[in-house]
Short mmCIF file of C-alpha atoms in Angstrom, two decimals:
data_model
loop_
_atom_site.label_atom_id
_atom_site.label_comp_id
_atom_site.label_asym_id
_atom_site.label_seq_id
_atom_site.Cartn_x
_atom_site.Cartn_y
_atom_site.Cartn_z
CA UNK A 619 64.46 63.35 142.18
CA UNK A 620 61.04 63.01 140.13
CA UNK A 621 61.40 65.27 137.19
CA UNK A 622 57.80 67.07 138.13
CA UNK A 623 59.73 68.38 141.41
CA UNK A 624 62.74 69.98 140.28
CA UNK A 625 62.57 73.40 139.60
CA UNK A 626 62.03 74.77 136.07
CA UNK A 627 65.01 76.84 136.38
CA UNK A 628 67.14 73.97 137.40
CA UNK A 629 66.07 72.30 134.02
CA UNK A 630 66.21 74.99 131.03
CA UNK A 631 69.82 75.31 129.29
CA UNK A 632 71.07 72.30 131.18
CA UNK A 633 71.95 68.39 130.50
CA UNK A 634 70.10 66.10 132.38
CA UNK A 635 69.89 62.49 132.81
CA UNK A 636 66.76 60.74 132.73
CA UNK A 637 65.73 57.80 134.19
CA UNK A 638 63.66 56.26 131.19
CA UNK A 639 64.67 52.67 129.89
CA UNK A 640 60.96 52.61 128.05
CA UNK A 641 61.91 55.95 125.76
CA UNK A 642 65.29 54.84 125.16
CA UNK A 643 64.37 51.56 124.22
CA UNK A 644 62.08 52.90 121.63
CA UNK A 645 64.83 54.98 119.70
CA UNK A 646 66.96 52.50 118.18
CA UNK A 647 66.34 54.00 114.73
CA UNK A 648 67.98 57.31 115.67
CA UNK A 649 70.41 56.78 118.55
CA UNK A 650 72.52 53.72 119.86
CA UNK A 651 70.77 51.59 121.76
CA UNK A 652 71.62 48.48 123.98
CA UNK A 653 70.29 45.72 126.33
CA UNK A 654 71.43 47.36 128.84
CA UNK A 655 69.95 50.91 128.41
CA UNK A 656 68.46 52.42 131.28
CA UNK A 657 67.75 56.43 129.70
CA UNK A 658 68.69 58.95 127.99
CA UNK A 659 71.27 62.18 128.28
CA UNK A 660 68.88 65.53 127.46
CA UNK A 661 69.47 68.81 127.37
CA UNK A 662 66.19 70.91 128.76
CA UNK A 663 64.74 74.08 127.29
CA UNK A 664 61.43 75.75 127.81
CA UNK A 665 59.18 76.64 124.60
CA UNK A 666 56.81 79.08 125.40
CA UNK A 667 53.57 77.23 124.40
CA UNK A 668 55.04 73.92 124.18
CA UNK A 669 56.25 73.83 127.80
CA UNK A 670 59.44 72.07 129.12
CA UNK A 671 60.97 69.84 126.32
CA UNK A 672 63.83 68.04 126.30
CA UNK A 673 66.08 67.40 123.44
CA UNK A 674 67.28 63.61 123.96
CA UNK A 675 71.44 63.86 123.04
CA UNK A 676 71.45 59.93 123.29
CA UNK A 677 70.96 56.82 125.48
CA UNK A 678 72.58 55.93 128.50
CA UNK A 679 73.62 52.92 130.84
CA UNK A 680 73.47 53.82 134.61
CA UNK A 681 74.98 51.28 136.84
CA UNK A 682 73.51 51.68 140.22
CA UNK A 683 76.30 49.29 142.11
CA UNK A 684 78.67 51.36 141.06
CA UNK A 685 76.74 54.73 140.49
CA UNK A 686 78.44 55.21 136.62
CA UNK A 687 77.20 56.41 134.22
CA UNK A 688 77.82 55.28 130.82
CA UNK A 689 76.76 57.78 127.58
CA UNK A 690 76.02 55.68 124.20
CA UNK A 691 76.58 57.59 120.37
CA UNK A 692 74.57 60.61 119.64
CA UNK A 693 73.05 61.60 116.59
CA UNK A 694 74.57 65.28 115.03
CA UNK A 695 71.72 64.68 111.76
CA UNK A 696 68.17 63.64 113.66
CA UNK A 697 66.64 65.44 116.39
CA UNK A 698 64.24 64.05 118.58
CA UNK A 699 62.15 65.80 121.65
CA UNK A 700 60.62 64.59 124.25
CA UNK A 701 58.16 66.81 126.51
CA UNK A 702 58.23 66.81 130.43
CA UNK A 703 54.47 66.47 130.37
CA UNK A 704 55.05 62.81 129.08
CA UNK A 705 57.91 62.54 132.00
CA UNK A 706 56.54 64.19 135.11
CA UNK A 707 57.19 60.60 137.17
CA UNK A 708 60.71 60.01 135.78
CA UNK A 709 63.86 59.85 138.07
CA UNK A 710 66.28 62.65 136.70
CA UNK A 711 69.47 64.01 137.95
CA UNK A 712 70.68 67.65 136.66
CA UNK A 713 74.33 67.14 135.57
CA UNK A 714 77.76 69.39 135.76
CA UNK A 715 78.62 70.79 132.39
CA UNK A 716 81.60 70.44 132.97
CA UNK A 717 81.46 66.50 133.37
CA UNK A 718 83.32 64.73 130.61
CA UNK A 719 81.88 63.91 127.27
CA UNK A 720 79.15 66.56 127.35
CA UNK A 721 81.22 68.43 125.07
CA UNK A 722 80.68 66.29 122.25
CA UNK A 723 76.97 67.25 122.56
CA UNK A 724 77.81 71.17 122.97
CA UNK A 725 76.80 71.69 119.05
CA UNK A 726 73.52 70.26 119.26
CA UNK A 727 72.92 71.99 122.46
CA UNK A 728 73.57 75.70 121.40
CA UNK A 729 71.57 75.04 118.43
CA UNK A 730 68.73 74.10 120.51
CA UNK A 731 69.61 77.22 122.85
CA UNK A 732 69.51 79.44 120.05
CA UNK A 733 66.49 78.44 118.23
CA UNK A 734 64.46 79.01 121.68
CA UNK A 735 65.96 81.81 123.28
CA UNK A 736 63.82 84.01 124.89
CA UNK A 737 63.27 87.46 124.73
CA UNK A 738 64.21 90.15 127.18
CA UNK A 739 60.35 90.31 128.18
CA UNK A 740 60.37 86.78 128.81
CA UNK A 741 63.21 86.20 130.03
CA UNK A 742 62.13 88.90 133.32
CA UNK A 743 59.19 86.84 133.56
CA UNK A 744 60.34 83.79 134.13
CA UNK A 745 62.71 85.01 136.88
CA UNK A 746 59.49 86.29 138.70
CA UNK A 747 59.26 83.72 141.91
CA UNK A 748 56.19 85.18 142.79
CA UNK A 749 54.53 84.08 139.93
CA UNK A 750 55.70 80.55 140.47
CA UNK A 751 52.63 79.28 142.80
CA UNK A 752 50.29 80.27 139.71
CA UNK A 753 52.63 78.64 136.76
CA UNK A 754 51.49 75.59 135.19
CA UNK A 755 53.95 72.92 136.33
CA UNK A 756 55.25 71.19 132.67
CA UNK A 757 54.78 75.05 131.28
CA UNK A 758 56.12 77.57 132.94
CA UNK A 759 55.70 80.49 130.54
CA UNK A 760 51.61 79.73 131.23
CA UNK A 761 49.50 80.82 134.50
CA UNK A 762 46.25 80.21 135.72
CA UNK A 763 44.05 83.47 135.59
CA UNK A 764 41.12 83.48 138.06
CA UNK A 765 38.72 86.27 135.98
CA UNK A 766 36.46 87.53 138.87
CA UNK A 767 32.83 89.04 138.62
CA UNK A 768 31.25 89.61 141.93
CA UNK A 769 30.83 86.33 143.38
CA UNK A 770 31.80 83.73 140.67
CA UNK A 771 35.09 83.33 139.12
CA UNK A 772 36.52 81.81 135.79
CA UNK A 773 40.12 80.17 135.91
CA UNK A 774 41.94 80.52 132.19
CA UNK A 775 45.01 79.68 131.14
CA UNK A 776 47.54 83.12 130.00
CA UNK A 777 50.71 82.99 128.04
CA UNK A 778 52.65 85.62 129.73
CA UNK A 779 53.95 88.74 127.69
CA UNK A 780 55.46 91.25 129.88
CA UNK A 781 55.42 93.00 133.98
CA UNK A 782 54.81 96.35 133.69
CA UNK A 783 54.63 98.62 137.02
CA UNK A 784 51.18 97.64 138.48
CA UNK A 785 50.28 94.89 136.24
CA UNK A 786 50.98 91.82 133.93
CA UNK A 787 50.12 91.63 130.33
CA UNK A 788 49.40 88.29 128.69
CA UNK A 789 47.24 86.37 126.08
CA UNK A 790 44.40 84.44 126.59
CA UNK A 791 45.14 80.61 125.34
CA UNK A 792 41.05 80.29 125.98
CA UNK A 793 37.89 81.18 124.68
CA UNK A 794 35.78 82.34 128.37
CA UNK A 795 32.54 80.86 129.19
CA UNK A 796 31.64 83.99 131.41
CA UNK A 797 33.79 87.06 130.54
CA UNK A 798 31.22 89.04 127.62
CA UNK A 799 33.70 90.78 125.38
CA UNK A 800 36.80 88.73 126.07
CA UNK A 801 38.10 85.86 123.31
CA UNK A 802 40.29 83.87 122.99
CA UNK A 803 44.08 85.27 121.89
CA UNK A 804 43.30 88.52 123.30
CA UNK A 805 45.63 90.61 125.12
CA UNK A 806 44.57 91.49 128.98
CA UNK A 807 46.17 92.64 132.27
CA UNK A 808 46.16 91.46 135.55
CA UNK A 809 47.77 91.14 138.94
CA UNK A 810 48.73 89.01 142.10
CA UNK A 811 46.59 89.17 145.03
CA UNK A 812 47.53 87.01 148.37
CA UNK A 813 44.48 85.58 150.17
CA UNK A 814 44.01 82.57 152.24
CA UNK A 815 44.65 80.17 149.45
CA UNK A 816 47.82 81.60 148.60
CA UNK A 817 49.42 83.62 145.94
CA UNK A 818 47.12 83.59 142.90
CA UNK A 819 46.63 85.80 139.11
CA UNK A 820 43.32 87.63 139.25
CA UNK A 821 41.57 90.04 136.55
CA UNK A 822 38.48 91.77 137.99
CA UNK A 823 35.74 92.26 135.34
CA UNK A 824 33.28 95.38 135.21
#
């Protein structure tokens, strides 16, 4: 499956091969790397502003005749990332962590997991579904904010903060063309209204 259609959910906290012979050929000076090469073993996470990333674990040979697949030396002392906005066309298969040899890359793993776990307050938000049709695909922790004056209507990007009863809280990643009083990094509220486009973020301005 393309990586741009699977699920963000399906990708944080889990290994995943990627169909990429092009990025694996390029990191010979970190990770083992052979003629053969056809991607690379990752493990996904989601950084908040950063979007979907992928932490590469180390190269891999996939035989398609005989649908193996074959995982090269890691690399416990360099890191090296690779975002899913530079991937959205990429074959990838989520794999069972419980398949062998993924254990050798467990340390490296929960080090990444640790160093970008989320807070409660994020955590809730990124369960929300029905925010999902206004998330920005490669960042998921982002939504598009239409801010509405009468008639006309400004889309902005918003880092989400928190749901609170009747609203959502987040940050404005944007300075607005048409919003007097409103800057960039500011805090504001808004909510989801369904119309004949869909599910969308709106913020009505006085």
């Amino acid at each position: 499956m393309l990586l741009k259609e699977i699920n963000f959910r399906d990708i944080a906290d889990k290994y995943l091969y990627i169909d990429a012979a092009c990025v694996a050929q390029n990191l010979g000076s970190i990770f083992e790397v052979t003629e053969d090469v056809t991607g690379v073993l990752c493990y996904g996470y989601i950084d908040a502003k950063a979007g979907i990333t992928f932490e590469i674990l180390c190269c891999a040979e996939y035989d398609t005749a005989k649908k193996t697949l074959k995982l090269l030396h890691g690399n416990d002392e360099q890191s090296a990332k690779i975002r899913l906005s530079e991937l959205l066309e990429a074959q990838a298969t989520v794999l069972p962590s419980e398949m062998p040899r993924l254990s050798e890359f467990k340390s490296k793993a929960e080090t990444v997991q640790k160093a970008y776990k989320a807070d409660e307050a994020t955590e809730a938000m990124r369960k929300l579904t029905s925010l999902d049709p206004a998330r920005i695909t490669t960042h998921p922790d982002i939504v598009t904010v239409y801010m509405v004056r009468g008639d006309e209507a400004e889309a902005a990007y918003v880092l989400l903060k928190e749901v609170r009863e009747v609203n959502i809280i987040g940050t404005l990643l944007s300075e607005p063309q048409n919003a007097a009083g409103l800057h960039k990094d500011d805090e504001i509220s808004f909510f989801l209204v369904r119309n004949e486009k869909g599910i969308m973020c709106m913020k009505v301005l006085e």
